[in-house]
XYZ file of C-alpha atoms in Angstrom:
327
model
C 54.943 81.298 115.845
C 55.421 79.891 119.825
C 58.465 77.758 118.443
C 59.954 80.881 117.095
C 59.262 82.886 119.980
C 60.771 79.846 122.439
C 63.731 79.887 120.104
C 64.453 83.562 120.223
C 64.115 83.350 124.117
C 66.840 80.835 124.097
C 69.116 82.317 121.458
C 68.739 85.503 123.738
C 69.934 83.912 126.946
C 72.623 82.405 125.203
C 73.123 86.032 123.872
C 73.447 87.374 127.384
C 76.059 84.787 128.241
C 78.240 85.508 125.199
C 77.540 89.398 125.991
C 79.220 89.116 129.592
C 81.780 86.801 128.180
C 82.840 89.328 125.420
C 83.070 92.146 128.121
C 85.098 89.770 130.210
C 87.832 89.215 127.317
C 87.597 92.819 126.065
C 85.954 95.377 128.483
C 88.019 98.199 126.911
C 85.730 98.222 123.838
C 82.270 99.047 125.772
C 83.701 101.231 128.680
C 82.716 104.945 128.899
C 85.017 106.653 126.404
C 86.011 103.499 124.703
C 85.368 102.856 121.022
C 81.564 102.134 121.245
C 80.934 105.293 123.072
C 78.161 104.199 125.485
C 77.825 107.146 127.097
C 75.790 108.186 123.953
C 75.185 105.290 121.789
C 73.574 103.207 124.780
C 72.395 105.738 127.250
C 70.524 107.541 124.537
C 70.288 106.030 121.167
C 69.985 102.460 122.296
C 67.483 102.860 125.015
C 65.250 105.266 122.728
C 65.444 102.325 119.913
C 63.923 99.987 121.959
C 61.207 102.033 123.225
C 60.682 103.249 119.554
C 60.556 99.772 118.507
C 58.068 99.143 121.383
C 55.727 102.072 120.302
C 55.754 100.447 116.646
C 54.752 96.753 117.817
C 52.308 97.854 120.628
C 48.950 97.237 119.314
C 47.022 100.336 120.935
C 43.518 98.592 119.941
C 44.283 95.435 121.904
C 45.495 97.588 124.623
C 42.295 99.590 124.864
C 40.197 96.654 124.966
C 42.144 94.974 127.881
C 41.586 97.952 129.933
C 37.875 97.441 130.586
C 39.242 94.539 133.159
C 39.562 97.020 135.957
C 39.461 94.849 138.806
C 42.164 92.608 137.105
C 44.312 95.413 136.061
C 44.435 96.840 139.597
C 45.047 93.627 141.363
C 48.187 93.293 139.078
C 49.373 96.751 139.432
C 48.909 96.719 143.360
C 50.720 93.219 143.539
C 53.440 93.996 141.126
C 54.239 97.822 142.116
C 53.375 97.845 145.789
C 53.142 94.409 147.432
C 56.272 92.716 145.420
C 58.849 95.692 146.098
C 57.496 96.158 149.860
C 57.685 92.155 150.413
C 61.308 91.995 148.875
C 62.459 94.939 151.119
C 61.418 93.109 154.348
C 63.015 90.121 153.127
C 66.322 91.947 152.473
C 66.266 93.072 155.987
C 67.072 89.628 157.334
C 69.316 88.919 154.464
C 71.392 92.082 155.189
C 73.035 90.172 158.322
C 74.155 87.406 156.077
C 77.484 87.325 154.003
C 75.740 87.819 150.846
C 77.014 90.720 148.672
C 75.349 93.707 149.236
C 75.218 94.875 145.800
C 73.314 91.728 144.699
C 70.784 92.571 147.703
C 70.333 95.858 146.178
C 70.037 94.263 142.587
C 67.047 92.230 144.270
C 65.324 95.114 145.584
C 65.543 96.699 141.959
C 63.858 93.329 140.773
C 60.920 93.894 143.003
C 60.390 97.394 141.454
C 60.168 96.525 138.056
C 56.964 96.302 136.136
C 55.852 93.498 134.033
C 56.939 92.836 130.574
C 55.638 94.736 127.996
C 55.859 92.575 125.373
C 54.375 89.518 127.242
C 52.045 87.256 125.002
C 49.206 88.010 127.383
C 47.414 91.001 126.275
C 46.733 91.961 129.620
C 50.199 92.227 130.751
C 50.429 94.994 127.827
C 47.674 96.743 129.664
C 49.339 96.710 133.177
C 53.114 97.048 132.042
C 53.582 100.045 130.391
C 52.993 103.835 131.415
C 52.766 103.104 135.216
C 55.992 101.236 134.916
C 57.684 104.117 133.417
C 56.687 106.437 136.105
C 56.393 104.253 139.466
C 59.669 102.244 138.899
C 62.178 105.003 139.458
C 60.339 106.336 142.156
C 60.413 102.911 143.695
C 64.305 102.692 143.343
C 64.516 106.101 144.614
C 62.398 105.390 147.616
C 64.197 101.931 148.366
C 67.641 102.589 147.106
C 67.978 106.216 146.767
C 71.237 106.885 148.642
C 72.588 104.218 145.930
C 72.114 106.815 142.879
C 74.087 109.027 142.137
C 72.288 111.072 139.430
C 69.702 113.867 140.539
C 66.189 113.271 140.581
C 65.239 115.754 138.066
C 67.828 114.477 135.401
C 66.681 110.769 135.833
C 63.090 111.842 134.841
C 63.978 114.112 132.132
C 66.301 111.544 130.613
C 63.302 108.618 131.003
C 61.122 111.002 129.351
C 63.283 111.673 126.187
C 64.653 108.321 125.843
C 61.550 106.181 126.807
C 58.272 108.298 126.978
C 59.020 110.299 123.431
C 60.194 107.276 121.680
C 57.279 105.343 122.763
C 54.753 107.882 121.679
C 56.680 108.571 118.101
C 56.485 104.754 117.674
C 52.881 104.784 118.124
C 52.145 107.740 115.788
C 54.411 106.281 113.097
C 52.557 102.807 113.525
C 49.316 104.754 112.989
C 50.224 105.451 109.548
C 52.043 102.146 108.286
C 49.972 99.950 110.489
C 48.817 97.887 107.149
C 52.583 97.351 106.096
C 53.537 96.545 109.635
C 50.581 93.740 109.661
C 51.663 92.478 106.154
C 55.501 92.492 106.887
C 55.581 91.593 110.517
C 58.980 93.165 111.148
C 61.174 91.391 113.795
C 60.487 93.745 116.595
C 61.583 91.148 119.274
C 64.769 90.191 117.764
C 65.529 94.181 117.129
C 65.120 94.979 120.989
C 66.977 91.675 122.049
C 70.168 92.752 119.880
C 69.953 96.393 121.487
C 69.561 95.055 124.898
C 72.497 92.865 124.537
C 74.435 95.919 123.743
C 73.361 97.382 126.724
C 74.294 94.367 128.660
C 77.614 94.087 126.845
C 78.571 97.624 128.052
C 77.255 97.597 131.474
C 79.648 94.564 132.262
C 82.571 96.345 130.207
C 82.572 98.797 132.986
C 82.459 96.196 135.588
C 85.409 94.011 134.168
C 87.641 97.312 133.794
C 87.402 98.036 137.353
C 89.810 95.968 139.383
C 88.269 96.807 142.676
C 84.771 94.974 141.930
C 84.560 91.281 142.874
C 81.981 89.062 142.939
C 82.087 85.664 144.933
C 80.220 82.550 143.720
C 79.062 81.910 147.132
C 76.587 84.844 146.947
C 75.701 84.428 143.277
C 74.667 80.635 144.091
C 72.337 82.041 146.938
C 70.992 84.761 144.986
C 69.967 82.066 142.436
C 68.333 79.992 144.981
C 66.534 82.872 146.449
C 65.426 84.085 143.078
C 63.721 80.849 142.276
C 61.969 80.825 145.758
C 60.525 84.154 145.495
C 59.158 83.400 141.917
C 57.809 80.057 143.224
C 56.364 81.759 146.305
C 54.918 84.673 144.472
C 53.149 82.475 141.884
C 51.521 80.244 144.725
C 50.591 83.347 146.431
C 48.818 85.089 143.499
C 47.159 81.543 142.889
C 45.659 81.577 146.300
C 44.500 85.015 146.087
C 43.065 84.695 142.766
C 41.111 81.457 143.183
C 39.199 82.404 146.636
C 35.489 82.009 146.403
C 34.781 85.897 146.908
C 37.703 86.950 144.290
C 35.481 87.242 141.459
C 38.182 86.123 138.983
C 37.790 83.401 136.240
C 40.249 80.782 135.751
C 41.664 82.554 132.484
C 42.086 85.761 134.837
C 43.951 83.834 137.312
C 46.347 82.584 134.631
C 46.965 85.980 133.787
C 47.434 87.270 137.297
C 49.835 84.319 138.077
C 52.156 85.134 135.127
C 51.376 89.030 134.731
C 52.025 89.656 138.716
C 55.259 87.617 138.829
C 57.185 88.472 135.874
C 59.369 91.289 135.494
C 60.486 93.370 132.353
C 64.273 92.925 131.367
C 63.846 95.357 128.482
C 62.551 98.008 130.353
C 64.455 97.061 133.565
C 68.098 97.319 132.052
C 67.760 100.440 130.345
C 66.031 101.953 133.551
C 68.936 101.130 135.727
C 71.348 102.526 133.502
C 69.798 105.653 133.615
C 69.096 105.790 137.252
C 72.321 104.253 138.444
C 74.328 106.105 135.407
C 78.078 106.423 136.332
C 77.655 103.769 139.414
C 80.582 101.611 139.862
C 78.650 98.828 140.946
C 75.827 98.965 138.088
C 76.598 95.770 136.743
C 76.211 94.101 140.140
C 72.991 95.440 140.905
C 71.741 94.134 137.298
C 72.773 90.415 137.971
C 69.906 89.529 139.771
C 67.550 91.212 136.954
C 69.706 89.067 134.431
C 69.095 85.824 136.520
C 65.453 86.512 137.134
C 64.559 86.593 133.402
C 65.763 83.114 132.258
C 64.070 81.682 135.625
C 60.808 83.212 134.992
C 60.973 81.623 131.294
C 62.199 78.731 132.558
C 59.641 78.200 135.378
C 56.788 79.346 133.033
C 57.559 76.654 130.489
C 57.574 74.014 133.182
C 54.358 75.310 135.023
C 52.206 76.213 131.663
C 51.022 72.493 130.986
C 49.895 72.421 134.519
C 48.172 75.547 135.037
C 46.578 75.170 131.372
C 45.352 71.710 132.273
C 43.942 73.354 135.636
C 42.328 76.232 133.655
C 40.494 73.954 130.999
C 39.209 71.884 134.159
C 37.934 74.490 136.015
C 36.252 76.102 132.830
C 34.427 72.746 132.087
C 33.486 72.450 135.865
C 31.744 76.160 135.507
C 29.936 75.228 132.191
C 28.623 72.045 133.770
C 27.153 73.789 136.979
C 25.193 76.465 134.871
C 21.422 76.084 134.948
C 19.967 75.129 131.446
C 17.327 77.466 130.273
């Protein structure tokens, strides 16, 4: 299963590149008003499909049992949806005097506002990445980038409710009636969401490449890539330090969950949400670029660091068992 999941992620990253390349070659297909009619098929049908699919795949019983870890839950929420975006905002005040493309910098801020992945392999990620992100993320986007959004506040939340919350709830209701069938057949939920997400990415970049006034310099892109690597490594180290203090009260397993859940950001929720909050914005694709970079970087760093973190966790757990008094 792990091998299949890794292959799916690798193919998805290749799919992102192909989707952007396809948009560059033939942008007229996916622009608003084009043959794909993304103003309907993407803005409503595609986004709703992703979250209906999430509702079907989300195991409520696991979510409920994970919520008993209140302290862990609060730490990840506060770090992800308060400390992370605020720190990025302060950092961007310094970067604003550099020649880096301003829309990529705004995209970095949107990364900071995103919740953790709903579909993470860690059950606790499901407990911290769902409902709060749907409400708080658009509020954070409007707080830090309010002047960039061309859509009224009430319209954003009504569309979020209809295309995110309602399909998610319907998916959960349907799952209750076909749970045994889902457990037996194990439909490819990940592949379905990834395919729909690639369509959203394709249409987003079709709008960009059809607009001759938008230009992205390679210097800005390289700097943003370096910044994203630095941010992830710094925040992973920071969460490790916070969660391993003597008075933190977290177990080694908690620390591992904190490192990944607090620093990972959801592309599945992020891209559709940006599509809603910045609907009709000329620079939507440039704003989306940092999140599209952040996703493969977090997978790459995770793959590289997992063996080291796992060996640390095992050694710490053995140390705890050895120090326990025998009765």
